[in-house]
PDB file of C-alpha atoms in Angstrom:
ATOM      1  CA  MET A   1     -28.507 -20.495  14.273  1.00 67.00           C
ATOM      2  CA  ALA A   2     -26.510 -17.284  13.970  1.00 78.00           C
ATOM      3  CA  ALA A   3     -22.792 -16.779  13.571  1.00 76.00           C
ATOM      4  CA  SER A   4     -20.726 -17.197  16.742  1.00 87.00           C
ATOM      5  CA  ALA A   5     -19.475 -14.259  18.804  1.00 88.00           C
ATOM      6  CA  ARG A   6     -15.931 -15.025  17.616  1.00 94.00           C
ATOM      7  CA  ALA A   7     -17.076 -14.955  13.984  1.00 93.00           C
ATOM      8  CA  HIS A   8     -18.730 -11.572  14.583  1.00 93.00           C
ATOM      9  CA  GLU A   9     -15.568 -10.226  16.175  1.00 95.00           C
ATOM     10  CA  LEU A  10     -13.337 -11.437  13.341  1.00 97.00           C
ATOM     11  CA  ALA A  11     -15.735 -10.343  10.595  1.00 97.00           C
ATOM     12  CA  LEU A  12     -16.209  -6.842  11.985  1.00 97.00           C
ATOM     13  CA  ALA A  13     -12.463  -6.393  12.580  1.00 97.00           C
ATOM     14  CA  ALA A  14     -11.698  -7.579   9.039  1.00 98.00           C
ATOM     15  CA  ALA A  15     -14.374  -5.312   7.576  1.00 98.00           C
ATOM     16  CA  GLN A  16     -13.040  -2.277   9.455  1.00 98.00           C
ATOM     17  CA  ALA A  17      -9.464  -3.035   8.380  1.00 98.00           C
ATOM     18  CA  ALA A  18     -10.686  -3.260   4.775  1.00 98.00           C
ATOM     19  CA  ALA A  19     -12.589   0.023   5.136  1.00 97.00           C
ATOM     20  CA  ASP A  20      -9.495   1.709   6.550  1.00 97.00           C
ATOM     21  CA  LYS A  21      -7.707   0.824   3.301  1.00 97.00           C
ATOM     22  CA  LYS A  22     -10.586   2.199   1.188  1.00 96.00           C
ATOM     23  CA  ALA A  23     -12.157  -1.123   0.224  1.00 97.00           C
ATOM     24  CA  GLN A  24     -15.439  -0.780  -1.629  1.00 96.00           C
ATOM     25  CA  ASP A  25     -18.817  -2.468  -1.124  1.00 96.00           C
ATOM     26  CA  ILE A  26     -17.952  -4.249   2.108  1.00 97.00           C
ATOM     27  CA  VAL A  27     -20.512  -6.894   3.028  1.00 97.00           C
ATOM     28  CA  ILE A  28     -20.605  -9.445   5.837  1.00 98.00           C
ATOM     29  CA  ILE A  29     -22.816 -12.452   5.151  1.00 97.00           C
ATOM     30  CA  ASP A  30     -23.872 -14.903   7.858  1.00 96.00           C
ATOM     31  CA  VAL A  31     -23.681 -18.290   6.130  1.00 96.00           C
ATOM     32  CA  THR A  32     -24.041 -20.401   9.288  1.00 94.00           C
ATOM     33  CA  ASP A  33     -27.323 -22.016   8.214  1.00 91.00           C
ATOM     34  CA  LYS A  34     -26.187 -22.750   4.647  1.00 90.00           C
ATOM     35  CA  PHE A  35     -22.525 -23.614   4.962  1.00 84.00           C
ATOM     36  CA  ALA A  36     -21.202 -26.055   7.564  1.00 86.00           C
ATOM     37  CA  ILE A  37     -17.511 -25.139   7.501  1.00 91.00           C
ATOM     38  CA  THR A  38     -17.643 -21.415   8.329  1.00 94.00           C
ATOM     39  CA  ASP A  39     -19.949 -18.890   9.962  1.00 95.00           C
ATOM     40  CA  ALA A  40     -19.471 -15.780   7.855  1.00 97.00           C
ATOM     41  CA  PHE A  41     -18.061 -14.343   4.664  1.00 97.00           C
ATOM     42  CA  VAL A  42     -16.561 -10.878   4.471  1.00 98.00           C
ATOM     43  CA  ILE A  43     -16.566  -9.631   0.902  1.00 98.00           C
ATOM     44  CA  ALA A  44     -14.784  -6.463  -0.189  1.00 98.00           C
ATOM     45  CA  SER A  45     -13.499  -5.128  -3.473  1.00 97.00           C
ATOM     46  CA  ALA A  46     -10.863  -2.768  -4.810  1.00 97.00           C
ATOM     47  CA  PRO A  47     -10.218  -1.179  -8.207  1.00 96.00           C
ATOM     48  CA  ASN A  48      -6.720  -2.640  -8.738  1.00 95.00           C
ATOM     49  CA  GLU A  49      -4.412  -5.458  -7.706  1.00 94.00           C
ATOM     50  CA  ARG A  50      -2.152  -3.260  -5.584  1.00 94.00           C
ATOM     51  CA  GLN A  51      -5.076  -2.093  -3.473  1.00 96.00           C
ATOM     52  CA  VAL A  52      -6.396  -5.665  -3.156  1.00 97.00           C
ATOM     53  CA  GLN A  53      -3.034  -6.630  -1.651  1.00 96.00           C
ATOM     54  CA  ALA A  54      -2.979  -3.578   0.650  1.00 97.00           C
ATOM     55  CA  ILE A  55      -6.431  -4.505   1.961  1.00 98.00           C
ATOM     56  CA  VAL A  56      -5.371  -8.120   2.527  1.00 97.00           C
ATOM     57  CA  ASP A  57      -2.251  -6.994   4.406  1.00 97.00           C
ATOM     58  CA  ALA A  58      -4.307  -4.641   6.600  1.00 98.00           C
ATOM     59  CA  ILE A  59      -6.802  -7.383   7.448  1.00 98.00           C
ATOM     60  CA  GLU A  60      -4.049  -9.822   8.417  1.00 97.00           C
ATOM     61  CA  GLU A  61      -2.340  -7.193  10.584  1.00 97.00           C
ATOM     62  CA  ARG A  62      -5.579  -6.216  12.330  1.00 97.00           C
ATOM     63  CA  LEU A  63      -6.646  -9.777  13.104  1.00 97.00           C
ATOM     64  CA  VAL A  64      -3.262 -10.817  14.464  1.00 96.00           C
ATOM     65  CA  ASP A  65      -3.423  -7.793  16.811  1.00 95.00           C
ATOM     66  CA  LEU A  66      -6.722  -8.903  18.373  1.00 93.00           C
ATOM     67  CA  PRO A  67      -6.550 -10.053  22.022  1.00 91.00           C
ATOM     68  CA  GLU A  68      -7.133 -13.611  20.777  1.00 92.00           C
ATOM     69  CA  LYS A  69      -4.771 -13.496  17.804  1.00 94.00           C
ATOM     70  CA  ALA A  70      -6.106 -14.814  14.530  1.00 96.00           C
ATOM     71  CA  LYS A  71      -3.976 -16.049  11.673  1.00 95.00           C
ATOM     72  CA  PRO A  72      -5.428 -17.427   8.465  1.00 95.00           C
ATOM     73  CA  ALA A  73      -5.479 -21.203   8.266  1.00 95.00           C
ATOM     74  CA  ARG A  74      -5.313 -20.870   4.497  1.00 95.00           C
ATOM     75  CA  ARG A  75      -4.528 -18.117   2.006  1.00 94.00           C
ATOM     76  CA  GLU A  76      -5.297 -18.313  -1.719  1.00 94.00           C
ATOM     77  CA  GLY A  77      -4.838 -16.049  -4.739  1.00 91.00           C
ATOM     78  CA  GLU A  78      -2.167 -13.693  -3.484  1.00 77.00           C
ATOM     79  CA  ARG A  79       0.086 -13.988  -6.498  1.00 79.00           C
ATOM     80  CA  ALA A  80      -2.428 -12.737  -9.038  1.00 81.00           C
ATOM     81  CA  GLY A  81      -3.958 -10.190  -6.685  1.00 84.00           C
ATOM     82  CA  ARG A  82      -7.357 -10.374  -8.371  1.00 93.00           C
ATOM     83  CA  TRP A  83      -9.165 -12.406  -5.711  1.00 96.00           C
ATOM     84  CA  VAL A  84      -7.518 -13.186  -2.404  1.00 97.00           C
ATOM     85  CA  LEU A  85      -9.188 -15.539   0.040  1.00 97.00           C
ATOM     86  CA  LEU A  86      -8.222 -15.589   3.715  1.00 98.00           C
ATOM     87  CA  ASP A  87      -9.659 -18.536   5.643  1.00 97.00           C
ATOM     88  CA  TYR A  88      -9.889 -17.877   9.379  1.00 97.00           C
ATOM     89  CA  VAL A  89     -12.091 -20.991   9.870  1.00 95.00           C
ATOM     90  CA  ASP A  90     -14.940 -19.046  11.570  1.00 95.00           C
ATOM     91  CA  VAL A  91     -14.770 -16.379   8.855  1.00 97.00           C
ATOM     92  CA  VAL A  92     -13.664 -16.463   5.240  1.00 98.00           C
ATOM     93  CA  VAL A  93     -12.563 -13.126   3.803  1.00 98.00           C
ATOM     94  CA  HIS A  94     -12.802 -12.506   0.055  1.00 98.00           C
ATOM     95  CA  VAL A  95     -11.002  -9.437  -1.279  1.00 98.00           C
ATOM     96  CA  GLN A  96     -11.709  -9.140  -4.976  1.00 97.00           C
ATOM     97  CA  HIS A  97     -10.755  -6.891  -7.829  1.00 96.00           C
ATOM     98  CA  ALA A  98     -13.941  -5.014  -8.785  1.00 95.00           C
ATOM     99  CA  GLU A  99     -14.185  -6.920 -12.092  1.00 94.00           C
ATOM    100  CA  GLU A 100     -14.024 -10.314 -10.328  1.00 95.00           C
ATOM    101  CA  ARG A 101     -16.577  -9.143  -7.789  1.00 96.00           C
ATOM    102  CA  GLU A 102     -19.008  -8.258 -10.535  1.00 95.00           C
ATOM    103  CA  PHE A 103     -18.357 -11.436 -12.556  1.00 96.00           C
ATOM    104  CA  TYR A 104     -18.520 -14.000  -9.730  1.00 95.00           C
ATOM    105  CA  ALA A 105     -21.258 -12.151  -7.801  1.00 95.00           C
ATOM    106  CA  LEU A 106     -20.804 -13.865  -4.446  1.00 94.00           C
ATOM    107  CA  ASP A 107     -23.300 -11.389  -2.994  1.00 92.00           C
ATOM    108  CA  ARG A 108     -26.025 -12.740  -5.287  1.00 93.00           C
ATOM    109  CA  LEU A 109     -24.981 -16.354  -4.724  1.00 92.00           C
ATOM    110  CA  TRP A 110     -25.547 -15.963  -0.971  1.00 94.00           C
ATOM    111  CA  LYS A 111     -28.457 -13.482  -1.185  1.00 94.00           C
ATOM    112  CA  ASP A 112     -30.756 -15.748   0.852  1.00 95.00           C
ATOM    113  CA  CYS A 113     -28.450 -15.467   3.863  1.00 94.00           C
ATOM    114  CA  PRO A 114     -28.747 -12.684   6.445  1.00 95.00           C
ATOM    115  CA  THR A 115     -26.094 -10.001   6.590  1.00 95.00           C
ATOM    116  CA  ILE A 116     -24.232  -8.809   9.641  1.00 95.00           C
ATOM    117  CA  PRO A 117     -24.471  -5.010   9.866  1.00 95.00           C
ATOM    118  CA  PHE A 118     -21.220  -3.139   9.382  1.00 95.00           C
ATOM    119  CA  VAL A 119     -20.761   0.613   9.496  1.00 91.00           C
ATOM    120  CA  ASP A 120     -17.345   2.129   8.848  1.00 91.00           C
ATOM    121  CA  ARG A 121     -16.397   3.897  12.084  1.00 83.00           C
ATOM    122  CA  ASP A 122     -14.557   6.624  10.139  1.00 75.00           C
ATOM    123  CA  LEU A 123     -17.816   7.539   8.364  1.00 70.00           C
ATOM    124  CA  VAL A 124     -19.663   7.666  11.680  1.00 64.00           C
ATOM    125  CA  GLU A 125     -16.990   9.926  13.176  1.00 63.00           C
ATOM    126  CA  ALA A 126     -16.990  12.165  10.077  1.00 62.00           C
ATOM    127  CA  GLU A 127     -20.783  12.518  10.193  1.00 64.00           C
ATOM    128  CA  ALA A 128     -20.674  13.283  13.921  1.00 64.00           C
ATOM    129  CA  GLY A 129     -18.031  15.947  13.329  1.00 63.00           C
ATOM    130  CA  ALA A 130     -20.043  17.517  10.503  1.00 63.00           C
ATOM    131  CA  ALA A 131     -23.155  17.693  12.685  1.00 62.00           C
ATOM    132  CA  GLU A 132     -21.366  19.743  15.357  1.00 62.00           C
TER     133      GLU A 132
END
């Protein structure tokens, strides 16, 4: 069973919001078959706490602006700014400081799960402009 259409919508919107704020190594993992309480994880990292918070703010703003507004049911880790978790029920977003990302290695923990393709639209537009 694959992630729901709503989970795809939320995950892709969160990933693009993170990319717009220069998040690094953005990955969307479909955990539907392994994890009963959510469909997907969005994992992104940043080199410092200030950028982690900027990415989190951008994700929250983008998801609340969707036609079917989404607000996190739960938010963890904001004070320290090293690993912030936003729980949107269908999708859980992890924004981690690069050191936490490397140490906790969520990507490796869930490596048996399929990923949901994400391509930063700004990169696509830049490549299209360079080809002209």
